[in-house]
Amino acid sequence: MNSPHTGHEPPANLGDQDGGAPACVLSFNASDPSGASGIGADIATISAMGAHALPVVTSILVRDTAEIFESFDIDSDAVVEQARSILEDATIASWKVGFLGTAEGVSAVAEVLSDYSDVPLVSYLPNLSWMEEDAQMAYLDAFRELILPATMVLVGSHKTLTDFLLPEWDAERPPSARELAVAAAEHGTDYVLVTGIPLPDQFIDNVLASPQGAMTGERFERFEANFVGAGDTLSAALTAIISTGTPLDTAVAEALSFLDQALDAGFRPGMGGVVPDRFFWALPPGEQPSGEEGLTDTDNTADDTVPPAPHSRHVH
């Protein structure tokens, strides 16, 4: 596994390149009291990248570091007003969509997105199996119809994206990242960043793909730990890097590297999963993370995690 950077400077090439004001990144996401995922994770990650987060709360999760128990809706008009008020004041360089609460919330956010079609959008689709079936289906239908057409990069685990984009898939082999990108493109999405693609010999792949094929990615050794908030961290990091004008393939490589080190320095604040340390780079020289050592006591959950890299990294 790579050693985390332990100097006093933020990760290289991720902050403002010209020494001026940081780029503004707007995030639509749920409030998560654990700080592992949701808007808290986005603020921490975007800030760690040297950008300025503009958080718009879309719902309120009731959860701990182990599971989500419930979600309280926020009125869709309130979501729109949050976004409109800051968009009339600040210029954004990129934005991210996370969990939007309900189908009505999806529609409200899509209304805002439609007025800024030139701003690159990264959309993250988490595992929503905790939702009631009818609400989940309505949410996914709205997300497919209203968010995907505006999305530059759709981020999600291989299982989640397969269930969402190719629900009728019945081949013996799992779909490739390119096949998922083809399915996403049918709804207007340019690229997919697929995490947790199973490979032989305890490896997984993380691949950026377009309908033409795989573009870049990193192959990681499967790591037997349950990380919470990895997907929000990866997608927020990618959104922040894109805000600097970094080419997409480079941005994906940097976002995966950032996540790798954040997970390597991960810690367990409660009795549930391990939370990525988005400020791993702020540790004093020589000081090791105070969190988990080994991180081998629980199994990976593919829908909210991207396991850390092995000792040697294979980039393709």
Coordinates of C-alpha atoms in Angstrom, one line a residue:
M1 CA 0.0 0.0 0.0
N2 CA 1.2 3.5 -0.7
S3 CA 2.4 5.5 2.3
P4 CA 0.3 8.6 2.8
H5 CA 1.9 12.0 2.2
T6 CA 2.8 13.3 5.6
G7 CA 4.1 16.8 5.0
H8 CA 2.3 20.1 5.7
E9 CA 1.3 20.8 2.2
P10 CA -2.0 19.7 0.5
P11 CA -1.7 17.1 -2.3
A12 CA 0.2 18.4 -5.3
N13 CA -1.6 19.7 -8.4
L14 CA -5.0 19.7 -6.7
G15 CA -5.4 23.3 -5.5
D16 CA -5.5 26.6 -7.2
Q17 CA -2.7 26.8 -9.7
D18 CA -2.5 30.6 -10.1
G19 CA -2.3 31.7 -6.5
G20 CA -5.6 33.5 -6.6
A21 CA -9.0 32.7 -5.2
P22 CA -9.9 29.0 -5.1
A23 CA -12.4 27.6 -7.6
C24 CA -16.0 27.3 -6.3
V25 CA -17.5 23.8 -6.4
L26 CA -21.2 23.4 -5.6
S27 CA -22.4 20.1 -4.1
F28 CA -26.0 18.8 -3.8
N29 CA -26.0 16.1 -1.2
A30 CA -27.6 14.9 2.0
S31 CA -26.6 15.8 5.5
D32 CA -24.9 12.9 7.2
P33 CA -24.3 13.2 11.0
S34 CA -21.5 10.7 10.9
G35 CA -19.4 12.9 8.6
A36 CA -18.5 9.8 6.6
S37 CA -20.6 10.5 3.5
G38 CA -22.9 13.2 2.2
I39 CA -22.4 16.9 2.3
G40 CA -19.9 16.7 5.2
A41 CA -17.7 14.4 3.2
D42 CA -18.0 16.7 0.1
I43 CA -17.0 19.8 2.1
A44 CA -14.0 18.1 3.6
T45 CA -12.8 16.6 0.3
I46 CA -13.3 19.7 -1.7
S47 CA -11.5 21.8 0.9
A48 CA -8.7 19.3 1.1
M49 CA -8.3 19.8 -2.7
G50 CA -7.9 23.5 -2.3
A51 CA -11.3 24.4 -3.8
H52 CA -14.1 26.2 -2.0
A53 CA -17.3 24.2 -1.3
L54 CA -20.7 25.6 -1.8
P55 CA -23.0 23.0 0.0
V56 CA -26.7 22.6 -0.8
V57 CA -28.4 20.2 1.6
T58 CA -31.0 18.0 -0.1
S59 CA -32.2 15.7 2.7
I60 CA -31.3 14.7 6.3
L61 CA -30.0 11.2 6.9
V62 CA -30.4 9.4 10.2
R63 CA -27.4 7.2 10.3
D64 CA -24.2 6.1 12.1
T65 CA -21.0 4.8 10.8
A66 CA -22.6 1.3 10.3
E67 CA -25.9 1.9 8.5
I68 CA -28.6 4.3 7.4
F69 CA -31.8 4.1 9.4
E70 CA -34.0 6.8 7.8
S71 CA -34.1 9.9 5.7
F72 CA -36.1 13.1 6.3
D73 CA -37.1 15.0 3.2
I74 CA -36.3 18.7 2.6
D75 CA -38.9 20.6 0.6
S76 CA -37.8 20.8 -3.0
D77 CA -38.4 24.6 -3.1
A78 CA -36.0 25.0 -0.2
V79 CA -33.4 23.0 -2.2
V80 CA -33.8 25.2 -5.2
E81 CA -33.7 28.4 -3.1
Q82 CA -30.5 27.3 -1.5
A83 CA -28.8 26.8 -4.9
R84 CA -30.3 29.9 -6.6
S85 CA -29.2 32.2 -3.8
I86 CA -25.5 31.3 -4.1
L87 CA -25.5 30.9 -7.8
E88 CA -26.7 34.4 -8.2
D89 CA -23.7 35.5 -6.1
A90 CA -20.8 33.2 -6.9
T91 CA -19.4 31.7 -10.1
I92 CA -19.0 28.0 -10.0
A93 CA -16.4 26.0 -11.9
S94 CA -17.9 22.5 -11.4
W95 CA -20.6 20.8 -9.4
K96 CA -21.5 17.4 -7.9
V97 CA -24.7 15.6 -7.4
G98 CA -24.9 13.1 -4.5
F99 CA -28.0 11.8 -2.8
L100 CA -31.0 14.1 -3.6
G101 CA -33.5 12.6 -1.2
T102 CA -36.6 12.0 -3.3
A103 CA -37.8 11.9 -6.9
E104 CA -39.1 15.5 -6.3
G105 CA -35.7 16.5 -5.0
V106 CA -34.1 15.1 -8.2
S107 CA -36.6 17.1 -10.3
A108 CA -35.8 20.3 -8.3
V109 CA -32.0 19.9 -8.7
A110 CA -32.4 19.1 -12.5
E111 CA -34.3 22.4 -12.9
V112 CA -31.3 24.2 -11.5
L113 CA -28.7 22.2 -13.5
S114 CA -30.6 23.0 -16.8
D115 CA -29.7 26.7 -16.5
Y116 CA -26.0 26.0 -16.3
S117 CA -25.4 23.4 -18.9
D118 CA -21.8 24.6 -19.6
V119 CA -20.7 23.7 -16.0
P120 CA -19.2 20.2 -15.8
L121 CA -21.3 17.8 -13.5
V122 CA -20.1 14.8 -11.7
S123 CA -22.9 12.6 -10.4
Y124 CA -22.4 9.9 -7.7
L125 CA -25.0 7.1 -7.4
P126 CA -24.7 5.4 -4.0
N127 CA -26.2 2.1 -2.9
L128 CA -29.9 2.9 -2.1
S129 CA -30.9 -0.5 -0.9
W130 CA -31.9 1.0 2.5
M131 CA -34.8 2.9 0.8
E132 CA -38.3 1.5 0.5
E133 CA -38.7 -0.2 -2.8
D134 CA -41.3 2.2 -4.3
A135 CA -39.4 5.3 -3.2
Q136 CA -36.1 3.8 -4.5
M137 CA -37.6 3.0 -7.9
A138 CA -39.2 6.5 -8.3
Y139 CA -35.9 8.1 -7.3
L140 CA -33.8 6.0 -9.8
D141 CA -36.3 6.6 -12.6
A142 CA -36.1 10.4 -12.0
F143 CA -32.3 10.2 -11.7
R144 CA -32.1 8.3 -15.0
E145 CA -34.4 10.7 -16.8
L146 CA -33.3 14.1 -15.4
I147 CA -29.8 13.8 -14.0
L148 CA -28.0 11.5 -16.5
P149 CA -28.6 13.8 -19.5
A150 CA -26.7 16.6 -17.6
T151 CA -23.9 14.4 -16.3
M152 CA -20.4 14.5 -17.6
V153 CA -19.1 11.7 -15.4
L154 CA -21.3 9.2 -13.5
V155 CA -19.5 7.6 -10.5
G156 CA -20.6 4.4 -8.8
S157 CA -19.6 0.9 -7.9
H158 CA -19.8 -1.8 -10.5
K159 CA -22.7 -3.5 -8.8
T160 CA -24.7 -0.3 -8.3
L161 CA -24.2 0.9 -11.9
T162 CA -25.0 -2.5 -13.3
D163 CA -28.3 -2.7 -11.4
F164 CA -29.1 0.8 -12.4
L165 CA -28.0 0.9 -16.1
L166 CA -28.3 -2.8 -17.1
P167 CA -31.0 -4.3 -14.9
E168 CA -31.8 -7.0 -17.4
W169 CA -28.2 -8.1 -17.7
D170 CA -28.2 -11.9 -17.7
A171 CA -24.8 -12.9 -19.2
E172 CA -22.6 -15.2 -17.2
R173 CA -19.8 -12.6 -17.2
P174 CA -20.3 -9.2 -15.6
P175 CA -20.6 -6.2 -17.9
S176 CA -17.5 -4.2 -18.7
A177 CA -17.0 -0.6 -17.9
R178 CA -17.4 0.2 -21.6
E179 CA -20.8 -1.6 -21.7
L180 CA -21.9 0.4 -18.7
A181 CA -20.7 3.6 -20.5
V182 CA -22.7 2.6 -23.6
A183 CA -25.8 2.2 -21.4
A184 CA -25.2 5.6 -19.7
A185 CA -24.6 7.3 -23.0
E186 CA -28.1 6.2 -24.1
H187 CA -29.3 8.6 -21.4
G188 CA -26.9 11.4 -22.3
T189 CA -24.0 10.8 -19.9
D190 CA -20.5 11.2 -21.4
Y191 CA -18.4 9.0 -19.1
V192 CA -18.6 6.5 -16.3
L193 CA -16.1 6.0 -13.5
V194 CA -16.8 2.4 -12.4
T195 CA -15.3 1.2 -9.1
G196 CA -14.9 -2.3 -7.6
I197 CA -14.9 -4.2 -10.9
P198 CA -14.1 -7.8 -9.8
L199 CA -10.9 -9.4 -11.2
P200 CA -9.2 -12.7 -10.5
D201 CA -6.8 -13.2 -7.7
Q202 CA -8.3 -10.8 -5.2
F203 CA -7.9 -7.7 -7.4
I204 CA -10.5 -5.1 -8.4
D205 CA -10.4 -2.5 -11.2
N206 CA -11.5 1.1 -11.1
V207 CA -12.0 2.3 -14.7
L208 CA -13.0 5.5 -16.4
A209 CA -14.8 4.6 -19.7
S210 CA -16.6 6.1 -22.6
P211 CA -18.8 4.3 -25.1
Q212 CA -15.6 3.8 -27.2
G213 CA -13.8 1.9 -24.4
A214 CA -11.7 2.2 -21.2
M215 CA -9.7 5.4 -20.9
T216 CA -7.8 5.2 -17.7
G217 CA -8.0 3.6 -14.2
E218 CA -6.2 1.8 -11.5
R219 CA -6.1 -1.8 -10.4
F220 CA -6.2 -2.4 -6.6
E221 CA -5.7 -5.4 -4.5
R222 CA -8.9 -6.3 -2.6
F223 CA -8.7 -5.0 0.9
E224 CA -10.7 -6.6 3.6
A225 CA -12.1 -3.5 5.4
N226 CA -15.4 -1.8 5.4
F227 CA -15.0 1.8 4.4
V228 CA -17.8 4.3 4.7
G229 CA -17.9 7.4 2.4
A230 CA -15.4 6.3 -0.2
G231 CA -17.7 7.0 -3.1
D232 CA -18.6 10.5 -2.0
T233 CA -14.9 11.1 -1.4
L234 CA -13.9 10.0 -4.8
S235 CA -16.6 11.9 -6.7
A236 CA -16.0 15.1 -4.7
A237 CA -12.3 14.8 -5.3
L238 CA -12.9 14.4 -9.0
T239 CA -15.3 17.4 -9.1
A240 CA -12.7 19.6 -7.3
I241 CA -9.9 18.6 -9.7
I242 CA -12.0 19.2 -12.7
S243 CA -12.7 22.7 -11.4
T244 CA -9.1 23.6 -12.1
G245 CA -9.4 22.7 -15.8
T246 CA -7.4 19.5 -15.4
P247 CA -8.0 17.0 -18.3
L248 CA -10.4 14.3 -17.3
D249 CA -8.0 11.3 -17.5
T250 CA -5.5 13.1 -15.3
A251 CA -8.2 14.2 -12.9
V252 CA -9.4 10.6 -12.5
A253 CA -5.9 9.4 -11.8
E254 CA -5.4 12.1 -9.2
A255 CA -8.8 11.5 -7.6
L256 CA -8.1 7.8 -7.3
S257 CA -4.6 8.5 -5.8
F258 CA -6.2 10.9 -3.3
L259 CA -8.8 8.3 -2.3
D260 CA -6.1 5.7 -1.9
Q261 CA -4.2 7.8 0.6
A262 CA -7.3 8.9 2.4
L263 CA -8.3 5.3 2.9
D264 CA -4.8 4.3 3.9
A265 CA -5.0 6.9 6.7
G266 CA -8.6 6.0 7.5
F267 CA -9.9 5.9 11.0
R268 CA -12.9 4.4 12.9
P269 CA -14.8 7.2 14.8
G270 CA -17.5 4.8 16.0
M271 CA -18.3 1.1 16.0
G272 CA -19.1 0.9 12.3
G273 CA -16.9 1.4 9.2
V274 CA -13.7 3.1 8.6
V275 CA -13.9 6.8 7.5
P276 CA -11.4 8.2 4.9
D277 CA -9.1 10.8 6.4
R278 CA -9.4 13.6 3.7
F279 CA -6.7 15.6 5.5
F280 CA -4.1 12.8 5.7
W281 CA -1.5 15.2 4.2
A282 CA -1.8 17.6 7.2
L283 CA -0.2 15.1 9.6
P284 CA 3.1 16.3 11.0
P285 CA 6.2 14.6 9.4
G286 CA 6.7 11.1 10.7
E287 CA 3.4 10.9 12.5
Q288 CA 1.3 7.9 11.6
P289 CA -2.6 8.0 11.4
S290 CA -4.2 7.2 14.8
G291 CA -6.9 5.2 13.2
E292 CA -6.9 1.6 12.0
E293 CA -3.8 -0.6 11.6
G294 CA -4.2 -3.4 9.1
L295 CA -7.9 -2.7 8.6
T296 CA -8.6 -6.4 8.2
D297 CA -11.5 -7.1 10.5
T298 CA -14.5 -6.6 8.2
D299 CA -15.4 -7.3 4.6
N300 CA -15.5 -4.9 1.8
T301 CA -18.9 -3.4 0.8
A302 CA -18.6 -2.7 -2.9
D303 CA -21.3 0.0 -3.1
D304 CA -19.7 2.5 -0.8
T305 CA -16.0 1.7 -1.0
V306 CA -13.0 1.7 -3.3
P307 CA -10.3 -0.4 -1.5
P308 CA -6.8 1.0 -1.2
A309 CA -4.0 0.2 -3.6
P310 CA -1.6 -2.7 -3.2
H311 CA 2.2 -2.3 -2.7
S312 CA 2.7 -2.1 -6.5
R313 CA 0.2 -0.1 -8.6
H314 CA -0.9 -1.1 -12.1
V315 CA -2.1 1.8 -14.2
H316 CA -3.6 1.1 -17.6

